[in-house]
CSV table of C-alpha atoms in Angstrom, one decimal:
chain,number,residue,atom,x,y,z
A,849,ASN,CA,0.4,0.0,0.1
A,850,VAL,CA,1.8,2.5,-1.2
A,851,GLY,CA,-0.1,6.0,0.7
A,852,VAL,CA,0.3,3.8,4.1
A,853,ALA,CA,3.9,2.9,3.2
A,854,LEU,CA,4.7,7.1,2.7
A,855,THR,CA,2.4,7.9,5.5
A,856,ILE,CA,4.8,5.7,7.7
A,857,TRP,CA,7.7,7.1,6.6
A,858,THR,CA,6.3,10.6,7.2
A,859,ALA,CA,5.0,9.8,10.3
A,860,SER,CA,8.5,7.9,11.6
A,861,GLY,CA,10.0,11.2,10.8
A,862,LEU,CA,7.7,13.7,12.8
A,863,VAL,CA,7.8,11.3,16.1
A,864,SER,CA,11.7,11.0,15.6
A,865,LEU,CA,11.7,14.6,15.3
A,866,MET,CA,9.6,15.1,18.8
A,867,GLY,CA,11.6,13.0,20.5
A,868,SER,CA,14.7,14.6,19.4
A,869,LEU,CA,13.1,17.3,20.8
A,870,CYS,CA,12.4,15.5,23.9
A,871,TYR,CA,16.6,15.2,23.8
A,872,ALA,CA,17.2,18.4,23.5
A,873,GLU,CA,16.1,19.6,26.4
A,874,LEU,CA,17.8,17.0,28.4
A,875,GLY,CA,20.7,17.3,26.7
A,876,THR,CA,21.2,21.2,27.2
A,877,ALA,CA,19.6,20.6,30.6
A,878,LEU,CA,22.0,17.5,31.7
A,879,PRO,CA,24.7,17.8,29.2
A,880,PHE,CA,26.4,14.7,30.0
A,881,SER,CA,28.2,12.0,28.2
A,882,GLY,CA,26.5,8.9,29.2
A,883,GLY,CA,23.7,10.3,26.9
A,884,GLU,CA,20.1,8.7,28.0
A,885,TYR,CA,21.7,6.4,30.4
A,886,SER,CA,22.4,9.8,32.7
A,887,HIS,CA,19.4,11.2,32.1
A,888,ILE,CA,17.1,8.0,33.5
A,889,LYS,CA,19.7,7.4,36.7
A,890,ARG,CA,18.8,11.4,37.2
A,891,GLY,CA,15.0,11.3,36.7
A,892,LEU,CA,13.9,7.5,37.7
A,893,GLY,CA,17.0,6.4,39.7
A,894,SER,CA,19.7,3.8,39.3
A,895,LEU,CA,17.4,0.6,38.7
A,896,PRO,CA,16.1,1.8,35.5
A,897,ALA,CA,19.3,3.5,34.4
A,898,PHE,CA,20.8,-0.3,35.1
A,899,VAL,CA,18.0,-1.9,33.3
A,900,PHE,CA,19.1,0.7,30.3
A,901,VAL,CA,22.7,0.3,30.3
A,902,TRP,CA,22.2,-3.5,30.2
A,903,THR,CA,19.9,-3.8,27.6
A,904,SER,CA,22.0,-1.2,25.1
A,905,THR,CA,24.8,-3.3,26.0
A,906,PHE,CA,23.2,-5.7,23.8
A,907,THR,CA,20.7,-4.3,21.8
A,908,LYS,CA,23.2,-1.5,20.1
A,909,PRO,CA,25.5,-3.7,19.2
A,910,ALA,CA,22.4,-6.2,17.4
A,911,SER,CA,22.0,-2.9,16.0
A,912,ASN,CA,25.7,-2.5,14.6
A,913,ALA,CA,25.5,-6.1,13.5
A,914,ALA,CA,22.2,-5.3,11.4
A,915,ARG,CA,23.8,-2.4,9.4
A,916,ALA,CA,27.2,-4.6,9.4
A,917,LEU,CA,24.4,-7.2,7.4
A,918,LEU,CA,23.2,-4.5,4.9
A,919,PHE,CA,26.8,-3.2,3.8
A,920,ALA,CA,27.6,-6.5,3.2
A,921,GLU,CA,24.1,-7.1,1.1
A,922,TYR,CA,24.7,-3.8,-0.7
A,923,ALA,CA,29.0,-4.2,-0.9
A,924,THR,CA,28.3,-7.7,-2.7
A,925,GLN,CA,25.1,-7.3,-4.8
A,926,PRO,CA,26.7,-5.7,-7.6
A,927,PHE,CA,29.0,-8.7,-8.0
A,928,TYR,CA,26.3,-11.4,-8.5
A,929,GLY,CA,23.8,-9.4,-10.4
A,930,ILE,CA,19.8,-10.6,-9.8
A,931,CYS,CA,21.4,-13.5,-8.0
A,932,PRO,CA,21.7,-13.8,-4.3
A,933,ALA,CA,25.3,-13.4,-2.5
A,934,PRO,CA,26.5,-16.5,-0.7
A,935,GLU,CA,25.2,-16.2,3.0
A,936,VAL,CA,28.5,-17.3,4.1
A,937,LEU,CA,30.5,-14.0,2.0
A,938,LYS,CA,28.0,-11.3,3.2
A,939,LYS,CA,28.8,-12.9,7.0
A,940,CYS,CA,32.0,-13.2,6.9
A,941,LEU,CA,32.3,-9.3,5.0
A,942,ALA,CA,30.0,-8.0,7.9
A,943,LEU,CA,32.2,-9.6,10.3
A,944,ALA,CA,35.6,-7.8,8.6
A,945,VAL,CA,34.0,-4.2,8.6
A,946,LEU,CA,32.3,-4.7,12.2
A,947,TRP,CA,36.1,-5.1,13.4
A,948,SER,CA,38.0,-2.8,11.2
A,949,LEU,CA,35.7,0.1,12.7
A,950,GLY,CA,36.4,-1.1,15.9
A,951,ILE,CA,40.0,-1.0,15.8
A,952,LEU,CA,39.5,2.6,14.0
A,953,ASN,CA,37.5,3.3,16.6
A,954,GLY,CA,39.4,1.6,19.9
A,955,ARG,CA,43.1,3.4,18.5
A,956,SER,CA,42.1,7.0,17.0
A,957,VAL,CA,39.1,8.8,17.9
A,958,LYS,CA,40.8,11.5,15.4
A,959,VAL,CA,41.2,9.6,12.5
A,960,ALA,CA,37.2,8.0,13.4
A,961,ALA,CA,35.7,11.6,13.2
A,962,TRP,CA,37.4,12.3,10.0
A,963,VAL,CA,36.3,8.6,8.7
A,964,GLN,CA,32.5,10.0,9.6
A,965,MET,CA,32.9,13.3,8.2
A,966,VAL,CA,33.8,11.9,4.9
A,967,PHE,CA,31.4,9.2,4.6
A,968,THR,CA,28.6,11.8,5.6
A,969,LEU,CA,29.2,14.0,2.8
A,970,LEU,CA,29.2,11.1,0.3
A,971,LYS,CA,26.0,9.5,1.7
A,972,MET,CA,24.4,13.0,1.3
A,973,MET,CA,25.7,12.8,-2.6
A,974,ALA,CA,24.0,9.5,-3.2
A,975,LEU,CA,20.2,10.5,-1.7
A,976,SER,CA,20.5,13.2,-3.8
A,977,VAL,CA,21.2,11.4,-6.6
A,978,ILE,CA,18.4,8.9,-6.3
A,979,ALA,CA,15.7,11.9,-5.2
A,980,VAL,CA,17.0,13.9,-8.5
A,981,GLY,CA,16.7,11.0,-10.6
A,982,GLY,CA,13.0,10.5,-9.4
A,983,ILE,CA,12.1,14.0,-9.6
A,984,VAL,CA,13.0,13.8,-12.9
A,985,LEU,CA,11.4,11.1,-14.2
A,986,LEU,CA,8.0,12.8,-12.3
A,987,VAL,CA,8.3,15.7,-14.2
A,988,GLY,CA,8.6,13.8,-17.3
A,989,GLY,CA,5.2,12.7,-16.9
A,990,ARG,CA,5.4,9.2,-18.3
A,991,LYS,CA,2.0,7.2,-17.3
A,992,GLU,CA,4.3,4.2,-16.0
A,993,ASN,CA,6.4,6.6,-13.4
A,994,LEU,CA,2.6,8.2,-12.3
A,995,ALA,CA,1.0,5.1,-12.1
A,996,ARG,CA,1.8,4.0,-8.3
A,997,PHE,CA,0.4,7.5,-7.3
A,998,GLU,CA,-3.1,7.5,-8.8
A,999,ASP,CA,-4.8,4.9,-6.3
A,1000,MET,CA,-2.1,5.1,-3.2
A,1001,PHE,CA,-4.3,4.2,-0.7
A,1002,GLY,CA,-6.7,1.5,-2.9
A,1003,SER,CA,-4.2,-1.6,-2.1
A,1004,GLU,CA,-5.3,-4.2,1.4
A,1005,MET,CA,-4.9,-1.9,4.4
A,1006,PRO,CA,-2.4,-3.5,7.2
A,1007,ASN,CA,-3.5,-4.2,10.3
A,1008,ALA,CA,-2.2,-2.5,13.8
A,1009,SER,CA,0.7,-5.0,14.3
A,1010,GLN,CA,2.0,-4.5,10.8
A,1011,ILE,CA,1.6,-1.0,11.2
A,1012,ALA,CA,3.5,-1.4,14.5
A,1013,GLU,CA,6.7,-3.5,12.7
A,1014,ALA,CA,6.3,-0.9,9.9
A,1015,PHE,CA,7.0,1.9,12.3
A,1016,PHE,CA,10.4,-0.5,13.8
A,1017,GLN,CA,11.5,-0.4,10.1
A,1018,GLY,CA,10.8,3.2,9.7
A,1019,LEU,CA,12.3,4.5,13.1
A,1020,TYR,CA,15.1,2.1,12.6
A,1021,ALA,CA,16.1,3.9,9.2
A,1022,TYR,CA,15.6,7.4,10.9
A,1023,GLY,CA,17.7,6.2,14.1
A,1024,GLY,CA,20.8,8.3,15.7
A,1025,TRP,CA,18.8,11.2,16.7
A,1026,TRP,CA,19.5,9.9,20.2
A,1027,SER,CA,22.5,9.8,19.8
A,1028,LEU,CA,23.6,13.5,20.1
A,1029,ASN,CA,23.3,13.8,23.4
A,1030,TYR,CA,26.2,11.4,23.9
A,1031,MET,CA,28.1,14.0,22.8
A,1032,ALA,CA,26.8,16.9,24.7
A,1033,GLU,CA,29.6,17.3,27.6
A,1034,GLU,CA,32.3,17.6,24.8
A,1035,MET,CA,30.0,20.2,22.5
A,1036,LYS,CA,30.6,23.8,22.3
A,1037,ASN,CA,27.7,25.9,23.2
A,1038,PRO,CA,25.3,22.6,23.6
A,1039,SER,CA,22.7,24.9,24.9
A,1040,ARG,CA,22.4,26.4,21.2
A,1041,ASN,CA,24.1,24.0,19.2
A,1042,ILE,CA,21.8,20.7,20.2
A,1043,PRO,CA,18.5,22.6,19.2
A,1044,LEU,CA,19.8,23.9,15.7
A,1045,THR,CA,21.4,20.4,15.1
A,1046,VAL,CA,18.0,19.0,15.7
A,1047,MET,CA,15.5,21.4,14.3
A,1048,THR,CA,17.2,21.6,10.9
A,1049,ALA,CA,19.2,18.0,10.6
A,1050,VAL,CA,15.7,16.0,11.3
A,1051,PRO,CA,13.5,17.7,9.0
A,1052,ALA,CA,16.6,17.7,6.2
A,1053,VAL,CA,16.4,13.3,6.7
A,1054,ILE,CA,12.7,13.4,6.8
A,1055,VAL,CA,12.4,15.0,3.0
A,1056,PHE,CA,15.5,13.1,1.7
A,1057,TYR,CA,14.0,10.0,3.0
A,1058,LEU,CA,10.6,10.7,1.2
A,1059,LEU,CA,12.4,12.1,-2.1
A,1060,VAL,CA,14.1,8.7,-2.4
A,1061,ASN,CA,10.8,6.6,-1.6
A,1062,ILE,CA,8.9,8.6,-4.0
A,1063,SER,CA,12.0,7.9,-6.7
A,1064,TYR,CA,11.6,4.1,-5.7
A,1065,LEU,CA,8.3,4.2,-6.1
A,1066,THR,CA,8.2,6.1,-9.4
A,1067,VAL,CA,10.9,3.6,-11.2
A,1068,LEU,CA,9.7,-0.1,-9.1
A,1069,THR,CA,6.3,-1.2,-8.6
A,1070,PRO,CA,5.9,-2.2,-4.8
A,1071,LYS,CA,6.2,-5.7,-5.5
A,1072,GLU,CA,9.1,-5.1,-6.9
A,1073,ILE,CA,10.4,-3.1,-4.2
A,1074,VAL,CA,9.2,-5.9,-1.4
A,1075,SER,CA,11.2,-9.2,-3.8
A,1076,SER,CA,14.0,-7.0,-4.5
A,1077,VAL,CA,17.1,-7.7,-2.0
A,1078,ALA,CA,18.6,-4.2,-2.6
A,1079,VAL,CA,16.3,-1.6,-3.8
A,1080,ALA,CA,19.0,0.9,-4.5
A,1081,VAL,CA,20.7,-1.4,-7.2
A,1082,THR,CA,16.9,-2.2,-8.7
A,1083,TRP,CA,16.4,1.3,-9.3
A,1084,ALA,CA,19.9,2.0,-10.6
A,1085,ASP,CA,19.5,-0.6,-13.0
A,1086,ARG,CA,16.7,0.7,-14.4
A,1087,VAL,CA,17.7,4.6,-14.7
A,1088,ILE,CA,21.6,4.3,-14.6
A,1089,PRO,CA,22.4,1.2,-16.3
A,1090,SER,CA,25.6,2.3,-17.7
A,1091,VAL,CA,26.6,3.2,-14.3
A,1092,ALA,CA,24.6,1.2,-11.8
A,1093,TRP,CA,27.4,0.3,-9.6
A,1094,ILE,CA,27.6,3.4,-8.5
A,1095,ILE,CA,24.4,3.3,-6.4
A,1096,PRO,CA,25.2,0.6,-4.2
A,1097,LEU,CA,28.6,1.1,-3.5
A,1098,SER,CA,26.8,4.9,-2.4
A,1099,VAL,CA,24.5,2.9,0.0
A,1100,ALA,CA,27.0,0.5,1.1
A,1101,VAL,CA,29.3,3.8,1.9
A,1102,SER,CA,26.2,5.5,3.8
A,1103,ILE,CA,25.8,2.3,5.8
A,1104,PHE,CA,29.3,2.4,6.7
A,1105,GLY,CA,29.4,6.0,7.9
A,1106,ALA,CA,26.1,4.6,9.9
A,1107,LEU,CA,28.1,1.8,11.5
A,1108,ASN,CA,30.9,3.9,12.6
A,1109,SER,CA,29.1,6.6,14.2
A,1110,SER,CA,27.0,3.8,16.1
A,1111,MET,CA,30.4,2.4,17.1
A,1112,PHE,CA,31.8,6.0,18.3
A,1113,THR,CA,29.1,6.9,20.9
A,1114,LEU,CA,28.6,3.5,21.8
A,1115,GLY,CA,32.1,4.0,24.4
A,1116,ARG,CA,30.2,7.1,25.9
A,1117,LEU,CA,27.5,4.9,27.3
A,1118,SER,CA,29.8,1.9,28.3
A,1119,TYR,CA,32.0,4.6,30.1
A,1120,ALA,CA,29.4,6.4,31.9
A,1121,GLY,CA,27.6,3.3,33.1
A,1122,SER,CA,31.3,1.7,34.2
A,1123,GLN,CA,31.9,5.0,36.0
A,1124,SER,CA,28.6,4.8,37.9
A,1125,GLY,CA,29.6,1.3,39.0
A,1126,HIS,CA,27.1,-0.1,36.9
A,1127,LEU,CA,29.1,-2.2,34.5
A,1128,PRO,CA,33.0,-4.0,34.9
A,1129,VAL,CA,35.2,-0.9,35.6
A,1130,LEU,CA,37.4,-2.7,32.9
A,1131,ILE,CA,35.2,-0.8,30.9
A,1132,SER,CA,35.7,2.7,31.6
A,1133,MET,CA,39.4,2.4,31.1
A,1134,LEU,CA,41.5,3.8,28.3
A,1135,ASN,CA,44.6,2.7,26.6
A,1136,VAL,CA,47.7,4.3,27.7
A,1137,HIS,CA,49.1,5.3,24.3
A,1138,THR,CA,46.3,6.5,22.5
A,1139,CYS,CA,43.4,7.6,25.7
A,1140,THR,CA,40.9,5.4,23.5
A,1141,PRO,CA,38.0,3.3,25.1
A,1142,ALA,CA,40.2,-0.1,23.6
A,1143,PRO,CA,37.9,-2.2,26.1
A,1144,ALA,CA,34.9,-1.2,25.1
A,1145,MET,CA,35.2,-1.5,21.6
A,1146,ILE,CA,36.4,-5.0,21.8
A,1147,PHE,CA,33.5,-5.8,24.2
A,1148,SER,CA,30.7,-4.3,22.1
A,1149,THR,CA,32.3,-5.3,18.7
A,1150,THR,CA,32.6,-9.1,20.5
A,1151,ILE,CA,29.0,-8.9,20.9
A,1152,ALA,CA,28.0,-7.5,17.9
A,1153,SER,CA,30.0,-10.6,15.8
A,1154,ILE,CA,27.6,-12.8,17.6
A,1155,PHE,CA,24.7,-11.4,16.5
A,1156,ILE,CA,25.8,-11.5,13.1
A,1157,ILE,CA,25.2,-15.2,13.3
A,1158,PRO,CA,21.3,-15.3,12.2
A,1159,SER,CA,21.7,-13.4,9.5
A,1160,ASP,CA,18.0,-11.8,9.4
A,1161,LEU,CA,18.1,-8.3,8.8
A,1162,ILE,CA,14.0,-7.7,9.8
A,1163,MET,CA,14.6,-9.7,12.9
A,1164,LEU,CA,17.4,-7.6,14.0
A,1165,THR,CA,16.0,-4.7,13.5
A,1166,ASN,CA,12.4,-5.4,15.0
A,1167,TYR,CA,14.1,-6.7,18.3
A,1168,PHE,CA,16.8,-3.8,18.3
A,1169,GLY,CA,13.5,-1.3,17.8
A,1170,PHE,CA,11.2,-3.4,20.7
A,1171,SER,CA,14.0,-2.5,23.5
A,1172,ALA,CA,15.3,0.7,21.6
A,1173,TRP,CA,11.6,2.2,22.0
A,1174,LEU,CA,11.0,1.2,25.9
A,1175,MET,CA,14.4,2.7,26.7
A,1176,ILE,CA,13.1,6.0,24.8
A,1177,GLY,CA,10.2,5.7,26.5
A,1178,LEU,CA,12.0,6.0,30.1
A,1179,THR,CA,13.6,8.8,28.7
A,1180,CYS,CA,11.2,10.8,28.4
A,1181,ALA,CA,9.4,9.7,31.2
A,1182,SER,CA,12.5,11.4,33.2
A,1183,LEU,CA,11.8,14.2,31.1
A,1184,ILE,CA,8.3,14.5,32.4
A,1185,VAL,CA,9.8,13.8,36.2
A,1186,LEU,CA,12.2,16.0,36.2
A,1187,ARG,CA,9.9,19.0,35.2
A,1188,TYR,CA,7.8,18.4,38.2
A,1189,ARG,CA,10.2,17.1,40.3
A,1190,GLU,CA,13.5,20.1,39.8
A,1191,PRO,CA,11.0,23.1,38.2
A,1192,ASN,CA,14.1,25.1,38.9
A,1193,LEU,CA,16.6,23.1,36.7
A,1194,HIS,CA,18.2,25.1,34.3
A,1195,ARG,CA,16.5,24.3,31.0
A,1196,PRO,CA,18.5,26.7,28.1
A,1197,TYR,CA,15.8,24.8,25.6
A,1198,LYS,CA,12.1,23.8,27.1
A,1199,VAL,CA,10.0,21.5,24.8
A,1200,PHE,CA,6.3,21.9,24.9
A,1201,LEU,CA,4.7,19.6,27.6
A,1202,PRO,CA,2.3,17.1,25.4
A,1203,VAL,CA,5.4,16.2,23.3
A,1204,PRO,CA,6.9,13.8,25.7
A,1205,PHE,CA,3.2,12.6,26.9
A,1206,VAL,CA,3.0,11.5,22.9
A,1207,MET,CA,6.5,10.1,22.9
A,1208,VAL,CA,5.6,8.0,25.8
A,1209,ALA,CA,2.4,7.0,24.5
A,1210,MET,CA,4.3,5.9,21.4
A,1211,SER,CA,6.8,4.2,22.6
A,1212,PHE,CA,4.4,1.8,24.8
A,1213,PHE,CA,2.2,1.4,21.4
A,1214,LEU,CA,5.3,0.4,19.5
A,1215,VAL,CA,6.3,-1.9,22.4
A,1216,LEU,CA,3.0,-3.4,23.7
A,1217,ALA,CA,1.2,-3.9,19.8
A,1218,PRO,CA,3.5,-6.1,18.0
A,1219,ILE,CA,3.2,-8.1,21.3
A,1220,VAL,CA,-0.8,-8.2,21.4
A,1221,TRP,CA,-1.6,-8.6,18.1
A,1222,SER,CA,1.4,-10.6,16.6
A,1223,PRO,CA,3.4,-12.6,19.9
A,1224,ASN,CA,7.0,-13.4,18.7
A,1225,THR,CA,9.2,-15.6,20.8
A,1226,GLN,CA,11.9,-12.6,20.4
A,1227,TYR,CA,9.8,-10.1,21.9
A,1228,PHE,CA,9.4,-12.3,24.9
A,1229,TYR,CA,13.3,-13.2,24.9
A,1230,ALA,CA,13.6,-9.6,24.5
A,1231,PHE,CA,11.3,-8.9,28.0
A,1232,LEU,CA,12.9,-11.5,29.8
A,1233,PHE,CA,16.3,-10.7,29.0
A,1234,MET,CA,15.5,-7.1,30.7
A,1235,LEU,CA,14.0,-8.4,34.1
A,1236,GLY,CA,17.1,-10.5,34.1
A,1237,SER,CA,18.9,-7.4,34.3
A,1238,LEU,CA,17.7,-7.7,38.3
A,1239,ILE,CA,20.0,-10.7,38.8
A,1240,VAL,CA,23.0,-9.0,38.1
A,1241,TYR,CA,21.6,-5.5,39.4
A,1242,LEU,CA,20.7,-6.6,43.5
A,1243,PRO,CA,23.7,-8.6,44.3
A,1244,PHE,CA,26.8,-6.7,42.4
A,1245,VAL,CA,25.1,-3.2,42.2
A,1246,HIS,CA,22.8,-2.9,45.1
A,1247,PHE,CA,24.5,-4.8,47.8
A,1248,LYS,CA,27.9,-4.3,46.3
A,1249,LEU,CA,29.0,-7.7,46.5
A,1250,HIS,CA,32.2,-8.3,45.0
A,1251,PHE,CA,34.7,-11.1,44.4
A,1252,ALA,CA,38.3,-11.0,44.8
A,1253,PHE,CA,39.4,-12.9,41.6
A,1254,PHE,CA,37.4,-10.2,39.8
A,1255,ASP,CA,40.3,-8.1,40.5
A,1256,LYS,CA,43.3,-10.2,39.2
A,1257,ILE,CA,41.1,-10.4,35.9
A,1258,THR,CA,40.9,-7.3,36.0
A,1259,CYS,CA,44.6,-6.4,36.8
A,1260,TYR,CA,45.2,-9.3,33.6
A,1261,LEU,CA,43.6,-8.2,31.2
A,1262,GLN,CA,45.0,-4.2,31.9
A,1263,LEU,CA,48.5,-5.7,31.7
A,1264,LEU,CA,47.3,-7.6,28.4
A,1265,LEU,CA,45.3,-4.6,26.9
A,1266,GLU,CA,47.7,-2.0,28.4
A,1267,VAL,CA,44.6,0.0,29.7
A,1268,SER,CA,44.2,1.9,32.9
A,1269,PRO,CA,41.6,4.3,34.9
A,1270,LYS,CA,41.2,7.6,33.7
A,1271,THR,CA,43.6,9.6,35.6
A,1272,ILE,CA,43.7,12.9,34.0
A,1273,PRO,CA,40.6,15.7,34.4
A,1274,ASP,CA,39.5,16.1,30.4
A,1275,GLU,CA,39.0,12.8,28.4
A,1276,PRO,CA,40.7,13.2,25.3
A,1277,TRP,CA,39.5,9.8,23.2
A,1278,LEU,CA,35.9,12.0,23.5
A,1279,PHE,CA,37.2,14.4,21.0
């Protein structure tokens, strides 16, 4: 259903914009490097914050695994034409790119930041090619290019569970807006730059995504889009066959940049959780030579590598979406709590108060709808995993249970990785 699909793309963008505005208030009022973790800890307490860091320790690497698999899909597809690429090849390439970026972010943050800027420019150029190509074809006015838009809502309407899962996919594509707060502590003038970034970047992404999807629908039928292994590749084969390889390469570049930024921010979360005693102390240590969070990078990349094994993109994004939106709901709930509990807290930017209430309601809809209308074991396991955090929290955090042999293991790993606790006032690895 073309009309519903474009509506969900638009709605996903607007929900992402509302969420980013909520996060802008929290980021300017509480500019700490832990991002959502720090906000939940301040607003809702230690236990919800631990559930967040426990869940994110696994869901964020799961998201990275999904991106790595998608990168491998687009990077290999041009070499196989209409045939699917071998699964083993895609998994090996996904693992290679994961560990390459893990090593890069674990050794030099300056190089990682430079890579991010270059790949951001490249991905905007790729999106522009697809968007402009679609506009040119629409302006041409050929009947076959306009056919999909004549009766956009004429196809079968999806049910509530399908809409919720479609939101997971759409919101996953817009994902990344929550990462901004992880850099608030190192940002120059966050009270101005965070709201400004949110109000310009997110609407720009919404426009780009809509234009790209309209471009796809101008060239391909909905059935062709659904059956295509890599939609941009199929689009390029139809529109620019002589240089079609540019588009899958550009999409792979885009995914590579998104994966790099995700790994770039993951170290901050691990660092903040470890500093608060919610994760092993080793994870917050920095390499003595490069001042980078090497243990955090190794830890998260290892977990992501395990998630590569199932090789199911839909399962990974749904699992990530289920867990991530529960955590987003808690973050927006902490904003509401802080508004009433700490009314005098300095807030350089304040979001319209109904917006966080809408975000909390939307988050719980996205969490509950698939469970109610389409029960799936993956949601049950995800919920069970979150409850499992209590088994760790009560003895090790609340009652501060400690085993001496952990200190010996930490000491040996410190020597092996050449890392030490932060002993300097600034964190050069964050820049």
